Amino acid sequence: MSNSLGHSLLQSSIIKHQSQRNYSGSIAGNTLFQAQATSEIRKSSSYALTSILASNFRGRRLTVRKSRSQRNRLVSGLVQAVLATDPTSEKLGEKFILGGEIEMQVEVNVSSIPVVEIQLANCAGNLYLHWGGLKDIKGKWVLPGRRPEGTKVYKDRALRTPFVKSGLNLFLKVEIDDPSIQALEFLIVDEGKNQWYKNNGQNFHVKVRSTEKAGSNVVVPEDLVQIQAFLRWEKKGKQMYSPEQEKMEYEAARAELYDEIAKGISLEDIRTRLTKKDGTSSKQDTNASEGQKQTQVQKSAVKKKSYSTQRIQRKKRDLMQLLNKHIPVSIKSAEEKTSIKPKTLSAVELYSKSIEEQINIDILNKKTFKLADEELLVLVTKASNKIKVHLATGIKDSLTLHWALSKKAGEWLVPPEHLLPQGSTPLATCADTQFSTISIDGATNKIQLLEIEIGEGFVGMPFVLFSGSKWIKNNGSDFYVEFIGPKKAIKDAGDGKGTAKALLDKIAGLESEAQKSFMHRFNIAADLMEEAKDSGELGLAAILVWMRFMATRQLIWNKNYNVKPREISRAQDRLTDLLQNVYVNYPQYSELLRMIMSTVGRGGEGDVGQRIRDEILVIQRNNNCAGGMMEEWHQKLHNNTSPDDVVICQALIDYIKSDFDISVYWNTLNTNGITKERLLSYDRAIRNEPKFSSDQKEGLLRDLGNYMRTLKAVHSGADLESAISNCMGYTSEGQGFMVGVNINPVSGLPSGFPELLQFVLEHVEDKNAETLLEGLLEAREELRPSLSKPNDRLKDLLFLDIALDSTVRTAIERSYEELNNAKPEKVMYLITLVLENLILSSDNNEDLIYCLKGWNQALSMLETGDGSWALFAKSVLDRTRLALASKGESYHQLLQPSAEYLGARLNLDQWAVSIFTEEMIRAGSAASLSSLVNRLDPILRNVANLGSWQVISPVEAVGYVVVVDELLSVQNKTYESPTILVVKSVRGEEEIPDGTVAVITPDMPDVLSHVSVRARNSKVCFATCFDPNILDDLRSKEGKLLKLKPTSADIKYSEVQEGDLKRSKNTEDVGQSPSIKLVKKQFAGKFAISSEEFTSEMVGAKSRNIAYLKGKVPTWVGIPTSVALPFGTFEKVLSDELNQGVSGKLQILKEKLAAGDFDVLEEIRKTVLELVAPPQLVQELKNKMQSSGMPWPGDEGQQRWEQAWIAIKKVWASKWNERAYFSTRKVKLDHDQLCMAVLVQEIINADYAFVIHTTNPSSGDPSEIYAEVVKGLGETLVGAYPGRALSFIAKKDKLDSPKVLGYPSKPIGLFIRRSIIFRSDSNGEDLEGYAGAGLYDSVPMDEEEKVVLDYSSDPLMTDGSFQKSILSSIALAGDAIEKLYGSPQDVEGVVRDGKIYVVQTRPQM
């Protein structure tokens, strides 16, 4: 929920007017409207309302016109907003310093309803807005009825509202819709400290209205005010107002008309709008629906069409109201959870475990049967070609097994006497054998046990049990266990890591029972819900995987078991009731629970829309028709099912019924408007005709007939209609299975909701998807608050929401065809709708919300003619792709291990298991969104002139193509032949393998990331390819010899012969690396030194360069204060007697490393962290930091010094990180000679961080500076953080005219409070022929906070003048430093409050 005021101040009861009541005289008892205006109102209201709506429609969607540009946050409107200490003074909204570092920004946006936005920065604690309204300057505070969520009345004198966290800041928005309130007064209070923040001892005063109107010489006639007030009344649902409310509405109408005059609209135009259209009177529709409240339906005539379309007017909402931000739940395996909460195994489970863990035993079958309050375990094993049946139970009473053997499933044959256990009694067709009691792990932990060895030739064992005087059966039937082993032994299922293994084992054991019917399956699932809930998301994932396997018919639905429909319904209700309860109590699992409910469904059939995808696979498998036309149709159904599929299915049925007359197939298609050309026009074209054989006829007719019902249910909206009926209520009086059923409507639904759902049903088959999508999403938005409130019918609302969600997917897939020639704004608008739908269905959706904000901003830029709209939209598109990839990875991590483990346990087809997560992703809006994004990408690249490539390192190359998934997985490999790597994933911090001459990837590492710098230094061609067709072509050439010829913006490639390889320049040194020599540095007798003492014998180039800059760069460039732990300090600490044990352990590990045991690298790093700080080091470092003006961590307590010491040791330990170690090996650098100084700097809490290359690295142009900028700290730029930074160039003769090349797509920013950072500074960096920079770690004393970034509110993206100022300053700083050194520089720095700070510089390699 948002803190904006989203509900109406006027909450009086809605009085429904009788349909026969006319509008003459006073209207519904309201005296607001005078009789003489009635005729004018009647003439004008219908068109006026349409006109108002149409003015906001903009051809595609209905929005509220914004009163200020998104790129320049200027306060505007009819009345000036005034923020002042003295209420009589006037000045625009401004920034305040409240106390300490707390900053307050107040902005007022005035329209018909003023909005006051207050943002607090650099603050902590429980801060509240203590506020009230003023109707006159000297009056008392009044308490407005429209209040942000969480507002409380304080002593009947004021309102108190909590601020909401937004990133690192606090935010609050207050809307004032009472026109009598002229100003807002407030204070800020910290309730925890009882501390008040005032404005120089007085209240803060925000003037939101003024009696002075723009164009004050114009007076609006009262008749127009009356008409405008009538339209407001009609728009709000014709409510019954009190006299005070009438007055408020009347004045609000007057204010709206003065708003229009202030915008330059004349009185004549206003009168024309309200009363005339092209000189023709508009008649009022006196039969307008009384149910219309705030959500209106607009009928807009479409030119040159004989019909009209209806559209929903979408309410304007704060997107942050959709935020679901739960605490991340780590995915732990059963073993990891056991260490936290050990699970006590029952005696029967302990026995089963002891058998299953024996060596050289195969488990052929394992079943668990429920016996009242106990269970019966039946385990079939095979060892040394002998089969044995183990039966175990916790039943206390004496127990007899009444059993036989089967050569055919189900038959009772008397067991041979030599197989009878001792003490058995042979009977005519069976035998009786007594169970024996044994103790398991203690005298009190007992079970009854029986083991029977079985001879050859038998396939199973039927049995029943006898205890006391009663027979025990399996729900009225015989028990039966098969001896035939599964294709996979159970032990092949793996160790269950990353799953709720114990729960999955239980599910596998109960599957034979669950197969009997849906009643059995749902009841078993209900019984397991408590354990699933206690196991967290992994437990719920286990239930989802099991139910999904059921829904896709991988599991048996009914095994010859008769069960009444009402019994299935009762079991289904029991399960969904439990799911509803978990949904209410554990909102962090809502997405998983929605998926489970979608799979189970109201009647066990699940999401009908998803069944379209699932059942075609079943048809193909059951009828052996996986290729040809059926496979092409399958691909189309997965990509974009449409009403055409109903016709195609009918054509197939007719074709089969006609004994495979192909002319019948084509006749059905053509009669219904589907031609061969249309089949070929689909995204997934259908090129072949069906070809079936007579032995497939019966099965295909049965399965396609069932499938036809599924297709019709989706494309006629039948599934949605039933979900709506279930919530809205109905009584069935006609014919059919629902006769006599009476369903009451769900209580507490929003007003106007039934009409909204009726609108959706009326448009559910529309070919133009936009109208339907708007209605569906408005319905979901209106329904959303009800899903978080207690309601005994909550599950009905959830199933309605699931049906609306499913219909969105179907509608968007139906629209693909018309998008082939669509303009980019149409595709972008559809993306916003599908993204909104995904947000409404997702947990932890913050990144998706900011993507949606970005798309809205891109649309606004396009509408206003901003030339950079396509470049900005491309960055949003890239971020959206990253968000979708992240969602897919989280699904895979959570669900796939459970699918593979349970699939192996249940012996399911491997294809169904391997595509499990992929199919789950395709079932949701993410797949539709991905498809739309893929359609838009080439359009944006074309408009923005981006081409198909970004060439990061333009080096000509010849090599053999090798395709790999991750660069990280091959970074330490050496290729013997020149190799062109086509790599799916590049993170940005990897090394490039020896022998590699080129790296091509669809991934988007920053141009100045580590791997990009490495590629340029190593003269390796490196490029991002955006065109999937080019990438597919390159992958298809794996093993072939290619020549790459890059420019700064493109790469041409062609196949070549071996002779070209010999002539290629870049093959001469393949597999050979230069040898670099280091001189070991000695300890100079000081543990800490100041920047004045930095020399080449004491510190590395990083420290010396920062010291050199001090006092030489322009005064507007800040240089952070620095001290250092010099070379040799680590070795000195290691040799201290305090660390003798650590030294000895480290020596042993280093010897193992020298012998080639690279696994010890991690152990070495851990050992370094065991070092103890000598007291002398602590004292010297304290003295140097304090004398240099830096804060000493120990002043905040011993714990803070320990944090600093750990950070120092982590820098030293990074000498042995894998990437650095293998990099030094490649250049034959003696690792023992590598010494590590530590540069100590105070962290600047950056707004932005940047890296500059003063010669453009992509083109090599020395007249051009290239830079990249990220929000927050620079680690997201140089480290392995996905997405791109903002990039720009600046000509050195026009540094004040930077050109943005790309907007940022990084979803994460790193922020930190005031702290200290310890930077690595080795003697192995910036060497001739070897760039060691970036290999070793820089470690802050405090952990950075990861913040999901909202670029829509970032002035660097939205404020053109601010952007130009910051980017120009960065470029000027880079140019100044290059001139200082006289050579190209690689500069790192940050921006804080508009000031540039340089934290390090080095020669550009």
mmCIF file of C-alpha atoms in Angstrom, residues 486-488 511 515 521 545-546 548-550 552-556 621 898-914 916:
data_model
loop_
_atom_site.group_PDB
_atom_site.id
_atom_site.type_symbol
_atom_site.label_atom_id
_atom_site.label_comp_id
_atom_site.label_asym_id
_atom_site.label_seq_id
_atom_site.Cartn_x
_atom_site.Cartn_y
_atom_site.Cartn_z
ATOM 1 C CA PRO A 486 11.791 -48.966 -12.018
ATOM 2 C CA LYS A 487 13.902 -48.084 -15.038
ATOM 3 C CA LYS A 488 15.966 -45.985 -12.637
ATOM 4 C CA GLU A 511 2.051 -41.802 -4.854
ATOM 5 C CA GLN A 515 -3.128 -42.547 -8.007
ATOM 6 C CA ARG A 521 -4.458 -37.129 -4.105
ATOM 7 C CA VAL A 545 6.094 -29.872 -8.436
ATOM 8 C CA TRP A 546 3.918 -32.836 -7.447
ATOM 9 C CA ARG A 548 2.199 -29.886 -11.638
ATOM 10 C CA PHE A 549 3.224 -33.422 -12.591
ATOM 11 C CA MET A 550 -0.396 -34.374 -11.895
ATOM 12 C CA THR A 552 0.380 -32.426 -16.965
ATOM 13 C CA ARG A 553 -0.784 -36.066 -16.680
ATOM 14 C CA GLN A 554 2.613 -37.405 -15.845
ATOM 15 C CA LEU A 555 0.878 -39.127 -12.939
ATOM 16 C CA ILE A 556 -2.137 -41.419 -13.021
ATOM 17 C CA ARG A 621 2.947 -38.540 -26.636
ATOM 18 C CA SER A 898 12.673 -30.818 -6.670
ATOM 19 C CA ALA A 899 11.385 -31.718 -10.144
ATOM 20 C CA GLU A 900 14.484 -33.799 -10.896
ATOM 21 C CA TYR A 901 14.492 -35.562 -7.531
ATOM 22 C CA LEU A 902 10.772 -36.370 -7.483
ATOM 23 C CA GLY A 903 10.798 -37.201 -11.201
ATOM 24 C CA ALA A 904 13.539 -39.774 -10.598
ATOM 25 C CA ARG A 905 11.744 -41.196 -7.569
ATOM 26 C CA LEU A 906 8.513 -41.591 -9.548
ATOM 27 C CA ASN A 907 10.276 -42.829 -12.710
ATOM 28 C CA LEU A 908 8.811 -40.083 -14.909
ATOM 29 C CA ASP A 909 9.831 -39.454 -18.494
ATOM 30 C CA GLN A 910 13.052 -37.479 -18.599
ATOM 31 C CA TRP A 911 11.698 -34.976 -21.126
ATOM 32 C CA ALA A 912 8.937 -33.942 -18.719
ATOM 33 C CA VAL A 913 11.469 -33.437 -15.932
ATOM 34 C CA SER A 914 14.103 -31.606 -17.969
ATOM 35 C CA PHE A 916 9.805 -28.554 -15.987
#
